[in-house]
CSV table of C-alpha atoms in Angstrom, one decimal:
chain,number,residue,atom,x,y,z
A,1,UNK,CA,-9.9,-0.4,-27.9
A,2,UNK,CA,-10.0,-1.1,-24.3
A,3,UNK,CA,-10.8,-4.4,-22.6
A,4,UNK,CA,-12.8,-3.7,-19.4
A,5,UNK,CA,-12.8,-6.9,-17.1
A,6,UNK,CA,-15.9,-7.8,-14.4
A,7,UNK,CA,-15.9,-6.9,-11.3
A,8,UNK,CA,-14.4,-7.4,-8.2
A,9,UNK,CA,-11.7,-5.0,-9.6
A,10,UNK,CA,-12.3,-3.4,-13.2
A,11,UNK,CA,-9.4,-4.0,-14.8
A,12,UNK,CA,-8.0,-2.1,-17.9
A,13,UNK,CA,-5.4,-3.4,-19.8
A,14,UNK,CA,-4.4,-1.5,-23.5
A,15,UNK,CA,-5.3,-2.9,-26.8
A,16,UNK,CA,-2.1,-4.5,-27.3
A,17,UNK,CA,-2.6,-6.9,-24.6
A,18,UNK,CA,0.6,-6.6,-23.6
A,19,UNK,CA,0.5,-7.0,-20.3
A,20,UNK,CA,-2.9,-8.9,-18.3
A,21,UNK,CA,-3.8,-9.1,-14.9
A,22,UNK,CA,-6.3,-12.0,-14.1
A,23,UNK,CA,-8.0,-12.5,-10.8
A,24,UNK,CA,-6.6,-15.8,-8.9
A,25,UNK,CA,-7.6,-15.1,-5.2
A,26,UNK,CA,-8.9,-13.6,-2.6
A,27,UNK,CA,-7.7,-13.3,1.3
A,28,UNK,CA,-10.1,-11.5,3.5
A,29,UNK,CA,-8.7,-10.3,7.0
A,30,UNK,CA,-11.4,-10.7,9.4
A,31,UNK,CA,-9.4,-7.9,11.5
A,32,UNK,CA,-11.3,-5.2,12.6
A,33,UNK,CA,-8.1,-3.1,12.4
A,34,UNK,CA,-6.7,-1.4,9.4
A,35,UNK,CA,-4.5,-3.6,6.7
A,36,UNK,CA,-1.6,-1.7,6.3
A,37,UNK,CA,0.7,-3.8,4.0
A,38,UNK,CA,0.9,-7.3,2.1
A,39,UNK,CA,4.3,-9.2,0.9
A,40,UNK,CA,5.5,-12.8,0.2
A,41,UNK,CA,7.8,-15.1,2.2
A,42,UNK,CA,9.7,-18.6,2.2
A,43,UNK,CA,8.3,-20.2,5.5
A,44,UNK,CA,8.9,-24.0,6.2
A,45,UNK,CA,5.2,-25.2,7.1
A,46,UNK,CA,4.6,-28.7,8.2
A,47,UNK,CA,7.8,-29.6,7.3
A,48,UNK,CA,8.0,-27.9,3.6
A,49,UNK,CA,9.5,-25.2,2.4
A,50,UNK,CA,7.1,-22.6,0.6
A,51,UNK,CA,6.3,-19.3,-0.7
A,52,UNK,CA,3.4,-17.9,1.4
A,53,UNK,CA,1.5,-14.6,1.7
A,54,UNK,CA,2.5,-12.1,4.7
A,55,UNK,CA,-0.2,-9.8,5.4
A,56,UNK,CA,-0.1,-6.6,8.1
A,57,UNK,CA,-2.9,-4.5,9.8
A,58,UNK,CA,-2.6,-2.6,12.7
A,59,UNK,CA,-1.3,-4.8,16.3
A,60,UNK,CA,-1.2,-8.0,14.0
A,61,UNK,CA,0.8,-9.9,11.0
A,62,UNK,CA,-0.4,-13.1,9.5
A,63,UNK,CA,1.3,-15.4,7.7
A,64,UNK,CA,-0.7,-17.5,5.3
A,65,UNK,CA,0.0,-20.7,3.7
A,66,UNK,CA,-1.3,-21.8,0.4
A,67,UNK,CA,-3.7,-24.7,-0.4
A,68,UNK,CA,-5.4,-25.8,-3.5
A,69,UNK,CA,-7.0,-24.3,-6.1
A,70,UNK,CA,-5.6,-20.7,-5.3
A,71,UNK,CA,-7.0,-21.1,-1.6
A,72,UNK,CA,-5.1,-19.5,1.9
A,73,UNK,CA,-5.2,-20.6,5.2
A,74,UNK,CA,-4.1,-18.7,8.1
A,75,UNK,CA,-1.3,-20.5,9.5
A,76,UNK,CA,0.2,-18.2,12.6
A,77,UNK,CA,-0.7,-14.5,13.5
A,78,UNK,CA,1.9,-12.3,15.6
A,79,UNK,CA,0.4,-9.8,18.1
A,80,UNK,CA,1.6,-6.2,18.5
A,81,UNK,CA,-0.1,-4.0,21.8
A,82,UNK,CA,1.7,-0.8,22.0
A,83,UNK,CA,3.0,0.7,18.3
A,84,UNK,CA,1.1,0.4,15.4
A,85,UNK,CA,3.0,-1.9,12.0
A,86,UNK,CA,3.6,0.0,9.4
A,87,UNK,CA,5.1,-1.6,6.8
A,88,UNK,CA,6.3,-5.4,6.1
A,89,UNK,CA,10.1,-5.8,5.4
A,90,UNK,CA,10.6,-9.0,3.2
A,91,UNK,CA,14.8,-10.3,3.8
A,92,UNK,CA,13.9,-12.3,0.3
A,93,UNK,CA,15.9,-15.1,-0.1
A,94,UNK,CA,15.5,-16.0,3.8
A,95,UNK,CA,13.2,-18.7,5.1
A,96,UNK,CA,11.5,-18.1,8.3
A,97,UNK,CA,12.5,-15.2,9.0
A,98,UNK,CA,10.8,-11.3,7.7
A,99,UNK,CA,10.5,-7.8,9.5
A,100,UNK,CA,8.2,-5.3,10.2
A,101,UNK,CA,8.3,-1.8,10.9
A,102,UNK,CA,7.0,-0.3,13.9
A,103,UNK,CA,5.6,3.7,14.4
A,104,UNK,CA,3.0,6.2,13.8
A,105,UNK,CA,3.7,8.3,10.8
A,106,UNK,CA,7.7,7.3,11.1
A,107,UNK,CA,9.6,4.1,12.2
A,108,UNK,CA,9.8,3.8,15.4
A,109,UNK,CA,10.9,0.2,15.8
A,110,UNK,CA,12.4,-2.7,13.3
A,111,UNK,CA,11.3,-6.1,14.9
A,112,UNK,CA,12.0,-9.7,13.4
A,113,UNK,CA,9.3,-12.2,13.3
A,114,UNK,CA,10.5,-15.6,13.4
A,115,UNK,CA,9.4,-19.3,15.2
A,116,UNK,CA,11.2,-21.1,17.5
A,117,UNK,CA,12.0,-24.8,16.9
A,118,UNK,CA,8.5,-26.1,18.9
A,119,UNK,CA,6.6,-23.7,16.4
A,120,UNK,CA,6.4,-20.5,19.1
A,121,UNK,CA,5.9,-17.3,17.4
A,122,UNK,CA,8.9,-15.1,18.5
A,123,UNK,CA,9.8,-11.7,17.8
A,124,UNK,CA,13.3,-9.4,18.8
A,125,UNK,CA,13.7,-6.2,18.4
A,126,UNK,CA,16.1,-5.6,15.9
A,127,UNK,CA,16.2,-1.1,16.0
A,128,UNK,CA,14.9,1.5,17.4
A,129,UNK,CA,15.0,5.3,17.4
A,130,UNK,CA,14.3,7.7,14.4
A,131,UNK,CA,14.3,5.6,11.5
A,132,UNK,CA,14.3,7.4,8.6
A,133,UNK,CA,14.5,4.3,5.8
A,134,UNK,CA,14.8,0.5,5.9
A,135,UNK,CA,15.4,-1.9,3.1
A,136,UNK,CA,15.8,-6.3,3.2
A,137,UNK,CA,18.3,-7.5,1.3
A,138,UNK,CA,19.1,-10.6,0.0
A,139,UNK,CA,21.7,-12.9,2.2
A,140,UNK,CA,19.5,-12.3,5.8
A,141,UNK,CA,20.2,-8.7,5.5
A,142,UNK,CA,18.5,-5.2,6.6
A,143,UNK,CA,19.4,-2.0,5.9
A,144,UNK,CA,18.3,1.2,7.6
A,145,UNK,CA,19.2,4.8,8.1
A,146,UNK,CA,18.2,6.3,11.3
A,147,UNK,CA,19.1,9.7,13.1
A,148,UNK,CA,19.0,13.0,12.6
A,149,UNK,CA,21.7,15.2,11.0
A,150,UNK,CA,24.0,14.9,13.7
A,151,UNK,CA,24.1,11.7,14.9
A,152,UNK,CA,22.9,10.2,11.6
A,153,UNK,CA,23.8,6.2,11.1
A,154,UNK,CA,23.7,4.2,8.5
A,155,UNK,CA,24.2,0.1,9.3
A,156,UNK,CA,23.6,-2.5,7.7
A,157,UNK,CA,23.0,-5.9,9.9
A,158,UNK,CA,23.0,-10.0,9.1
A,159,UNK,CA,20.8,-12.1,10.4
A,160,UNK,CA,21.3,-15.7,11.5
A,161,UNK,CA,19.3,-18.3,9.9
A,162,UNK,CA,17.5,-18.4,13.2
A,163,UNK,CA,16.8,-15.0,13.9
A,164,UNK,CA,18.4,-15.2,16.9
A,165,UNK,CA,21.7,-13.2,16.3
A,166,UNK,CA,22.6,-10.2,14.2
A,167,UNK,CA,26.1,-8.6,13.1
A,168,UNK,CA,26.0,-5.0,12.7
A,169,UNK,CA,28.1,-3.4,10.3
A,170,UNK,CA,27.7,0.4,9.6
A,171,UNK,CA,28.1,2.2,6.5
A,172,UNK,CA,29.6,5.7,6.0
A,173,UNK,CA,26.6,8.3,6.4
A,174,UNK,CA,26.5,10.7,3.3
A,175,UNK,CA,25.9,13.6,6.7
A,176,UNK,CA,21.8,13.9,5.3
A,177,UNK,CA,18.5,12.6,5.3
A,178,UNK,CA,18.4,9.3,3.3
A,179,UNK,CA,14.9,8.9,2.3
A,180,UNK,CA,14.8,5.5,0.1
A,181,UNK,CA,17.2,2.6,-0.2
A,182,UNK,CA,17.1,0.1,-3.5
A,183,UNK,CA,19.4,-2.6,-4.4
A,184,UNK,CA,21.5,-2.7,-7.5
A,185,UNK,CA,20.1,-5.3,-10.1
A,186,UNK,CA,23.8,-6.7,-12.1
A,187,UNK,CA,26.0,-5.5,-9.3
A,188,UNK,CA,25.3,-7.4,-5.9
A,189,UNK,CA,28.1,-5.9,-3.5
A,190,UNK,CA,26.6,-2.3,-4.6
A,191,UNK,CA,23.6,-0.4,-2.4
A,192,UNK,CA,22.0,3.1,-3.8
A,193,UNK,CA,20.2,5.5,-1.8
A,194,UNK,CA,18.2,8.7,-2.6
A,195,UNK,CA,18.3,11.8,0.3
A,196,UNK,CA,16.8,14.6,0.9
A,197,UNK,CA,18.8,16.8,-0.8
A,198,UNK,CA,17.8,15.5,-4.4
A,199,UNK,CA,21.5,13.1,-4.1
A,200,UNK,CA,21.9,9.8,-5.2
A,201,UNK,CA,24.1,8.0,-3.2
A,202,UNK,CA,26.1,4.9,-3.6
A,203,UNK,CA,27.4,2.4,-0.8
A,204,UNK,CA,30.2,-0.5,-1.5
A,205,UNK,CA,27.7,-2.9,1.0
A,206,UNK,CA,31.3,-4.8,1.9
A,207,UNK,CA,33.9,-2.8,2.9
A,208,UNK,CA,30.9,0.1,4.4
A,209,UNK,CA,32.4,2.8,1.8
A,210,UNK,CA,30.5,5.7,0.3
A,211,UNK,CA,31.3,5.5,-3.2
A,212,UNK,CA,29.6,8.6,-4.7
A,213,UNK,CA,27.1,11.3,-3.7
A,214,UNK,CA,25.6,12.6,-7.0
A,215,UNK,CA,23.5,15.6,-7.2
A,216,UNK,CA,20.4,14.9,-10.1
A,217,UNK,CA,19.0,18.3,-9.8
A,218,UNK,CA,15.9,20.1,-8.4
A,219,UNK,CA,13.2,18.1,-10.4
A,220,UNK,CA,13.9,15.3,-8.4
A,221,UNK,CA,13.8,16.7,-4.7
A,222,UNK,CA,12.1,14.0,-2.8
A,223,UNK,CA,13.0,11.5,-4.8
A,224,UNK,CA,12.4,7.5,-4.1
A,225,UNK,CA,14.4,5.4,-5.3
A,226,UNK,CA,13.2,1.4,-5.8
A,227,UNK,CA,15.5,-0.3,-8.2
A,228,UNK,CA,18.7,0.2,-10.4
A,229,UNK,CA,20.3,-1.7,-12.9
A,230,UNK,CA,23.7,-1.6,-13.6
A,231,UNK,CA,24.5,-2.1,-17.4
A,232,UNK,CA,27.7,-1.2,-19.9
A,233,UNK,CA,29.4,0.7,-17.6
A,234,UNK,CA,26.0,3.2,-16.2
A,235,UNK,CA,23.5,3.0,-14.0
A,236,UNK,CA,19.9,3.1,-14.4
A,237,UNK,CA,17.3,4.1,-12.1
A,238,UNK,CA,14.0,4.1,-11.7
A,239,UNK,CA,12.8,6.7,-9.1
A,240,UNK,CA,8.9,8.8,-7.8
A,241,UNK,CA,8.1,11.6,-7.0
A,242,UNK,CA,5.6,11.2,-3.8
A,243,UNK,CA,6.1,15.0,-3.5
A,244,UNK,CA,5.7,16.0,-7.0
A,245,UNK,CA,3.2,19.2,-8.3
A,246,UNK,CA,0.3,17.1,-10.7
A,247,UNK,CA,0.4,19.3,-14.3
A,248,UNK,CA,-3.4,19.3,-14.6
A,249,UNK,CA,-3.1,19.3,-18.5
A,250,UNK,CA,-0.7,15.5,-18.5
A,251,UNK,CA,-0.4,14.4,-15.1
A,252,UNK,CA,3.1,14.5,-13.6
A,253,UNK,CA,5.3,10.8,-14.2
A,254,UNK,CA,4.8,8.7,-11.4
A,255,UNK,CA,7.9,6.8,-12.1
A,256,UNK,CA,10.9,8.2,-13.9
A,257,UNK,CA,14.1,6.0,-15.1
A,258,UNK,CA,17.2,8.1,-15.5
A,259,UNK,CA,20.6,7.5,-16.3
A,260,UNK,CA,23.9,8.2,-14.4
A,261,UNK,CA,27.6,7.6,-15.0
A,262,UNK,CA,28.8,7.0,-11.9
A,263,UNK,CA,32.3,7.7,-12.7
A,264,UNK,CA,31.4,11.4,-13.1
A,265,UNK,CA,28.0,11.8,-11.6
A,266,UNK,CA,26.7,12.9,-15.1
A,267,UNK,CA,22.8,12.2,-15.3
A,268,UNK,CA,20.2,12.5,-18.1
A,269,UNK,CA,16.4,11.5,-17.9
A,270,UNK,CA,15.4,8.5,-19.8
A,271,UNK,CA,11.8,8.0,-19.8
A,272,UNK,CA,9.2,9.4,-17.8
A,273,UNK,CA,6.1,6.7,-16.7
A,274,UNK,CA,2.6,8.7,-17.0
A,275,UNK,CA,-0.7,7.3,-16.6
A,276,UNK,CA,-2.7,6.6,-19.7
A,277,UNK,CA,-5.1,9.8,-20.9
A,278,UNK,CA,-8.2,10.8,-18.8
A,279,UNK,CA,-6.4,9.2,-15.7
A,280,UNK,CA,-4.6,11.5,-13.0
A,281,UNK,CA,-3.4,10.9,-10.0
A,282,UNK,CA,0.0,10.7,-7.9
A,283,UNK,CA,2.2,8.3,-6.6
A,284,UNK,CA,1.1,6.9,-2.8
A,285,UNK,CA,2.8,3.5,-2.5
A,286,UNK,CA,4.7,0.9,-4.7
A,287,UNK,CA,7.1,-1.5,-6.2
A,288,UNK,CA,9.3,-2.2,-8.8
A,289,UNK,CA,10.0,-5.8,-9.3
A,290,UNK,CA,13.0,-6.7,-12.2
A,291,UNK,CA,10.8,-4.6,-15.4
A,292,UNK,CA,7.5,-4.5,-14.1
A,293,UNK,CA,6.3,-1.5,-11.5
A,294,UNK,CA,3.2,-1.3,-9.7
A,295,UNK,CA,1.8,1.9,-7.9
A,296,UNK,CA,-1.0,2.9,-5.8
A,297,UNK,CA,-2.4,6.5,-6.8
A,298,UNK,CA,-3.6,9.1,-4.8
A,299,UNK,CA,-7.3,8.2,-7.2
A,300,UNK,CA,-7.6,5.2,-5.2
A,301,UNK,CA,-6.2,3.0,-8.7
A,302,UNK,CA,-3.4,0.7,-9.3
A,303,UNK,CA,-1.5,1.2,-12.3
A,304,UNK,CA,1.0,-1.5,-14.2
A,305,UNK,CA,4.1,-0.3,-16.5
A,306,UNK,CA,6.2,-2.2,-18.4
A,307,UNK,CA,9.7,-0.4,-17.8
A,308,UNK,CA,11.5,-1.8,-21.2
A,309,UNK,CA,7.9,-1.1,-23.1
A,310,UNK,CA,7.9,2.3,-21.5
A,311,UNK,CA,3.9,2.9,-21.0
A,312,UNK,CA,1.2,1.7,-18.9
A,313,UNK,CA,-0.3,-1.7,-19.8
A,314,UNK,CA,-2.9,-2.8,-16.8
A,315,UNK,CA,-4.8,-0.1,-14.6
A,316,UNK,CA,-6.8,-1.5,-11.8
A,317,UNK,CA,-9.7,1.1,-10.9
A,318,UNK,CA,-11.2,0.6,-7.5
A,319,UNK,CA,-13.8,-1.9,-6.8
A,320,UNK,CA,-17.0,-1.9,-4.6
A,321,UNK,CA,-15.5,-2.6,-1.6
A,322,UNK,CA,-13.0,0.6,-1.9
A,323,UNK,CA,-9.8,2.4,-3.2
A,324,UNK,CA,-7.2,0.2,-3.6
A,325,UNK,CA,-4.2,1.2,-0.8
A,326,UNK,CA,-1.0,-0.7,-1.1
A,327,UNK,CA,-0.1,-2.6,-3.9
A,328,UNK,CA,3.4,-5.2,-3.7
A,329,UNK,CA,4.4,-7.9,-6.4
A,330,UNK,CA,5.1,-11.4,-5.2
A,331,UNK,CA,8.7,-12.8,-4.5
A,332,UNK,CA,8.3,-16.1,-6.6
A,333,UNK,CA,6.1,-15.3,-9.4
A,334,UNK,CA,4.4,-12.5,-11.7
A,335,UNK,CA,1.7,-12.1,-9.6
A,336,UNK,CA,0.5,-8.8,-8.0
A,337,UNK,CA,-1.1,-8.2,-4.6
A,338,UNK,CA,-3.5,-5.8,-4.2
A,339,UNK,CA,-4.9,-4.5,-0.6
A,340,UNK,CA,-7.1,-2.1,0.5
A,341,UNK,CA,-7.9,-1.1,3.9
A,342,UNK,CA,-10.9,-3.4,4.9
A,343,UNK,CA,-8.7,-6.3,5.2
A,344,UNK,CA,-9.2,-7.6,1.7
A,345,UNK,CA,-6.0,-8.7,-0.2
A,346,UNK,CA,-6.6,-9.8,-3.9
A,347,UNK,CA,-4.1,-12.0,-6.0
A,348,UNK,CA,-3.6,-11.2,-9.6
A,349,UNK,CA,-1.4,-13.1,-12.1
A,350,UNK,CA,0.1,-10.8,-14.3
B,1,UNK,CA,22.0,10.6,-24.6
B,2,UNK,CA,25.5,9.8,-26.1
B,3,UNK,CA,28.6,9.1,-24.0
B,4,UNK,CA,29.8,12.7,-24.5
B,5,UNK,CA,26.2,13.9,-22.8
B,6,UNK,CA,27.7,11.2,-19.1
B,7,UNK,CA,31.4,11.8,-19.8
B,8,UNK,CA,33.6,8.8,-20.3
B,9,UNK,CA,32.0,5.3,-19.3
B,10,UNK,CA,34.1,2.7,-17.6
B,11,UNK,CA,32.8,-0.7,-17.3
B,12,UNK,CA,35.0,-1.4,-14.2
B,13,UNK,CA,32.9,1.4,-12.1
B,14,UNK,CA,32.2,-0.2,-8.8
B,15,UNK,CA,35.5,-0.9,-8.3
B,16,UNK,CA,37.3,1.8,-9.6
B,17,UNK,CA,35.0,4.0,-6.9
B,18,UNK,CA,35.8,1.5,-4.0
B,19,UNK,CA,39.8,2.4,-5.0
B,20,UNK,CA,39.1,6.0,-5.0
B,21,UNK,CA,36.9,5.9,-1.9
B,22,UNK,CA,37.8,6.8,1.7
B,23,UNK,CA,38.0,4.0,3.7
């Protein structure tokens, strides 16, 4: 049995009912640019401190502030004229303060968005060059590699709760392309990265160390990483495979949670993520969010898995207005937004 | 997997590495 919800988004969820996604609310973009990304943020509006909805299209990012009834208002709009955003970069527990990412098909640019005490939208530019991954962390932080082989850099930098200074730190390069960054969930002090060169690589985020580089084999070339867990002595991760060949008959896993002992680098596969029969697709954009990960398929559909249940339990097919093209869970609560190009951001509560 | 699939697990990791690690 399947329960097929109304439109605007026809939403499957399995017979279990494990897992639900309801419609809540709707934010349209009057933009006439692309929408390229949505997140949350803690901003202090009229003198309150809240969580609000960040959305990005082309030259411009909005914050939005929440009223009523599952309502947004447009509270300020930042203006960009001569690179393109690409991608929102949340620092989550900071208040008034989030980054963006700046380029054409690569980072270009890093840039803070922040106000000044009379309310004047301000940004600084934070990086630049060939950025090749970025990640906020929590405590005001950013991470991001940049470089090429040579001169590759990894550093890591701390915001004031201004915005208007930064230390830089920098953390030992593992000498090759780092392609994803994810934090450690149970260990705060430790970073993991994916390269390349199918490696996982672990940073000590305090003293700048390179703990490990650990090789997880061909299968994963490619590989993103967007969360671990560190639990009894292991480390688990969940990773996709943007890159990976689609077996016609199943459908390759668009997420995949392994296992490695970081004390000898040993690794085993734990449980692949697959879409539910009669649904392909692959992996285009997404988040993992404590045991809930959301991704945006290649079909145009978002698809919801329970990591600790181990299968899909909402798919959200495209609606009338389009495919479905990023897809991010909010910072404070279960919900899920969902964005598609036109400018049109839908809330779900999960 | 078992423990003999990983090799032996140590619970103190993180900071076992950061001892072990160049600085």
């Amino acid at each position: 049995q399947t329960k097929v919800a109304e439109h605007p988004g026809e939403i499957w969820c399995d017979s279990l009912k494990l897992g639900n996604l309801q419609l809540v609310s709707k934010l349209k973009n009057p933009s006439d640019s692309c929408s390229v990304d949505v997140s949350t943020v803690w901003w202090e509006v009229t003198g309150c401190k809240e969580s609000c909805i960040i959305t990005a299209c082309e030259f411009t990012v909005s914050l939005w502030k929440s009223l009523d009834n599952w309502q947004w208002r447009k509270v300020y709009t930042w203006h960009f004229t001569e690179i393109p955003v690409l991608q929102i970069i949340p620092l989550w527990d900071a208040c008034n303060l989030v980054c963006v990412a700046l380029g054409h098909l690569e980072i270009r640019e890093i840039r803070l968005l922040f106000c000044s005490d009379d309310e004047c939208l301000k940004q600084s530019l934070v990086k630049s060059g060939n950025i090749k991954a970025v990640l906020g962390l929590r405590h005001k932080r950013l991470v991001c590699s940049n470089g090429t082989l040579h001169d590759h850099q990894v550093d890591l930098m701390t915001f004031s709760g201004s915005g208007r200074s930064k230390e830089k730190q920098t953390l030992m390069s593992p000498e090759e392309t780092i392609l994803a960054f994810a934090e450690v969930q149970g260990m705060q002090d430790a970073l993991l990265g994916t390269t390349l060169m199918s490696n996982i690589v672990i940073w000590n985020l305090k003293t700048g160390q390179l703990l490990k580089k650990m090789q997880i084999g061909n299968s994963y070339q490619a590989s993103i990483c967007h969360k671990a867990y560190s639990d009894m002595g292991l480390l688990f991760v969940v990773l996709s495979h943007p890159h990976g060949k689609e077996i016609e008959s199943m459908g390759s896993p668009i997420f995949q949670l392994i296992v490695i002992n970081p004390k000898t680098a040993l690794s085993a596969d734990v449980r692949p993520y697959s879409l539910p029969q009669g649904h392909t697709g692959r992996f285009l954009d997404g988040e993992v969010k404590d045991t809930l990960a959301a991704a945006v398929l290649t079909s145009g559909t978002i698809a919801v898995w329970d990591l600790f249940l181990g299968h899909c339990t909402a798919l959200l097919l495209p609606n009338s207005d389009g495919n479905w093209s990023f897809v991010k869970w909010s910072g404070t609560d279960s919900c899920l937004l969902a964005g598609q190009k036109n400018g049109n951001v839908f809330v779900y509560s999960y | 997997c078992s423990e003999s699939d990983l090799g032996p697990i140590s619970l103190n990791w993180f900071q076992e590495l950061t001892s072990e690690a160049p600085p």
